[in-house]
């Protein structure tokens, strides 16, 4: 909806492959986040299983150009549907 038809974006997400997590299935959690004024707040976050990350991207309207697992995180390069590469 917000990516231009010929645009590209980097999508990243924490993954269950990270050594911080023991789970193998994706799960929802909260992560403490500090606002610019210094106030800590809980922020919703979904921790992806790598296969879940890939499946969600494949089901989107974006073109999945490539994805990788690095340092326990999922990264993907996606493009708008107007990209011909």
mmCIF file of N, CA and C in Angstrom, residues 13-18 20-31 44-50 52-53 72-74:
data_model
loop_
_atom_site.group_PDB
_atom_site.id
_atom_site.type_symbol
_atom_site.label_atom_id
_atom_site.label_comp_id
_atom_site.label_asym_id
_atom_site.label_seq_id
_atom_site.Cartn_x
_atom_site.Cartn_y
_atom_site.Cartn_z
ATOM 1 N N UNK A 13 13.147 -8.789 11.035
ATOM 2 C CA UNK A 13 12.387 -9.219 12.203
ATOM 3 C C UNK A 13 13.261 -10.111 13.070
ATOM 4 N N UNK A 14 13.030 -10.024 14.372
ATOM 5 C CA UNK A 14 13.690 -10.957 15.264
ATOM 6 C C UNK A 14 13.166 -12.354 14.965
ATOM 7 N N UNK A 15 14.012 -13.332 15.208
ATOM 8 C CA UNK A 15 13.661 -14.704 14.858
ATOM 9 C C UNK A 15 13.888 -15.648 16.028
ATOM 10 N N UNK A 16 13.148 -16.748 15.997
ATOM 11 C CA UNK A 16 13.346 -17.796 16.999
ATOM 12 C C UNK A 16 14.741 -18.409 16.875
ATOM 13 N N UNK A 17 15.428 -18.165 15.745
ATOM 14 C CA UNK A 17 16.789 -18.666 15.564
ATOM 15 C C UNK A 17 17.803 -17.879 16.397
ATOM 16 N N UNK A 18 17.391 -16.735 16.948
ATOM 17 C CA UNK A 18 18.277 -15.919 17.783
ATOM 18 C C UNK A 18 18.568 -16.665 19.077
ATOM 19 N N UNK A 20 18.758 -15.709 21.923
ATOM 20 C CA UNK A 20 18.017 -15.155 23.055
ATOM 21 C C UNK A 20 16.731 -15.947 23.345
ATOM 22 N N UNK A 21 16.248 -16.707 22.358
ATOM 23 C CA UNK A 21 14.976 -17.399 22.477
ATOM 24 C C UNK A 21 15.152 -18.915 22.455
ATOM 25 N N UNK A 22 14.311 -19.612 23.236
ATOM 26 C CA UNK A 22 14.323 -21.070 23.259
ATOM 27 C C UNK A 22 13.245 -21.672 22.368
ATOM 28 N N UNK A 23 12.254 -20.887 21.979
ATOM 29 C CA UNK A 23 11.133 -21.366 21.196
ATOM 30 C C UNK A 23 11.535 -21.659 19.755
ATOM 31 N N UNK A 24 10.822 -22.597 19.132
ATOM 32 C CA UNK A 24 11.056 -22.888 17.717
ATOM 33 C C UNK A 24 9.892 -22.407 16.859
ATOM 34 N N UNK A 25 8.737 -22.149 17.458
ATOM 35 C CA UNK A 25 7.572 -21.610 16.761
ATOM 36 C C UNK A 25 7.502 -20.116 17.021
ATOM 37 N N UNK A 26 6.955 -19.365 16.069
ATOM 38 C CA UNK A 26 6.783 -17.932 16.260
ATOM 39 C C UNK A 26 5.879 -17.644 17.450
ATOM 40 N N UNK A 27 6.087 -16.498 18.093
ATOM 41 C CA UNK A 27 5.276 -16.145 19.259
ATOM 42 C C UNK A 27 5.211 -14.631 19.416
ATOM 43 N N UNK A 28 4.185 -14.178 20.154
ATOM 44 C CA UNK A 28 3.992 -12.765 20.452
ATOM 45 C C UNK A 28 4.572 -12.445 21.825
ATOM 46 N N UNK A 29 5.109 -11.256 21.962
ATOM 47 C CA UNK A 29 5.682 -10.823 23.236
ATOM 48 C C UNK A 29 5.639 -9.293 23.293
ATOM 49 N N UNK A 30 6.119 -8.746 24.365
ATOM 50 C CA UNK A 30 6.333 -7.307 24.452
ATOM 51 C C UNK A 30 7.816 -7.071 24.716
ATOM 52 N N UNK A 31 8.309 -5.967 24.195
ATOM 53 C CA UNK A 31 9.711 -5.581 24.340
ATOM 54 C C UNK A 31 9.718 -4.174 24.914
ATOM 55 N N UNK A 44 4.484 -4.144 21.528
ATOM 56 C CA UNK A 44 4.155 -5.469 21.004
ATOM 57 C C UNK A 44 5.180 -5.870 19.949
ATOM 58 N N UNK A 45 5.540 -7.156 19.939
ATOM 59 C CA UNK A 45 6.458 -7.652 18.930
ATOM 60 C C UNK A 45 6.134 -9.107 18.647
ATOM 61 N N UNK A 46 6.177 -9.492 17.380
ATOM 62 C CA UNK A 46 6.026 -10.895 17.001
ATOM 63 C C UNK A 46 7.405 -11.431 16.652
ATOM 64 N N UNK A 47 7.802 -12.498 17.308
ATOM 65 C CA UNK A 47 9.075 -13.168 17.011
ATOM 66 C C UNK A 47 8.767 -14.248 15.978
ATOM 67 N N UNK A 48 9.391 -14.153 14.828
ATOM 68 C CA UNK A 48 9.110 -15.067 13.728
ATOM 69 C C UNK A 48 9.970 -16.316 13.756
ATOM 70 N N UNK A 49 9.370 -17.462 13.437
ATOM 71 C CA UNK A 49 10.132 -18.642 13.036
ATOM 72 C C UNK A 49 10.555 -18.360 11.592
ATOM 73 N N UNK A 50 11.758 -18.746 11.170
ATOM 74 C CA UNK A 50 12.208 -18.419 9.813
ATOM 75 C C UNK A 50 11.253 -18.857 8.708
ATOM 76 N N UNK A 52 8.043 -19.233 8.927
ATOM 77 C CA UNK A 52 6.858 -18.387 9.049
ATOM 78 C C UNK A 52 7.107 -17.025 8.383
ATOM 79 N N UNK A 53 8.295 -16.470 8.588
ATOM 80 C CA UNK A 53 8.683 -15.194 7.982
ATOM 81 C C UNK A 53 8.615 -15.293 6.458
ATOM 82 N N UNK A 72 20.700 -14.539 13.798
ATOM 83 C CA UNK A 72 19.458 -14.884 14.467
ATOM 84 C C UNK A 72 18.277 -14.023 14.080
ATOM 85 N N UNK A 73 18.424 -13.182 13.060
ATOM 86 C CA UNK A 73 17.332 -12.326 12.609
ATOM 87 C C UNK A 73 17.004 -12.634 11.151
ATOM 88 N N UNK A 74 15.747 -12.390 10.770
ATOM 89 C CA UNK A 74 15.304 -12.582 9.393
ATOM 90 C C UNK A 74 15.376 -11.254 8.657
#
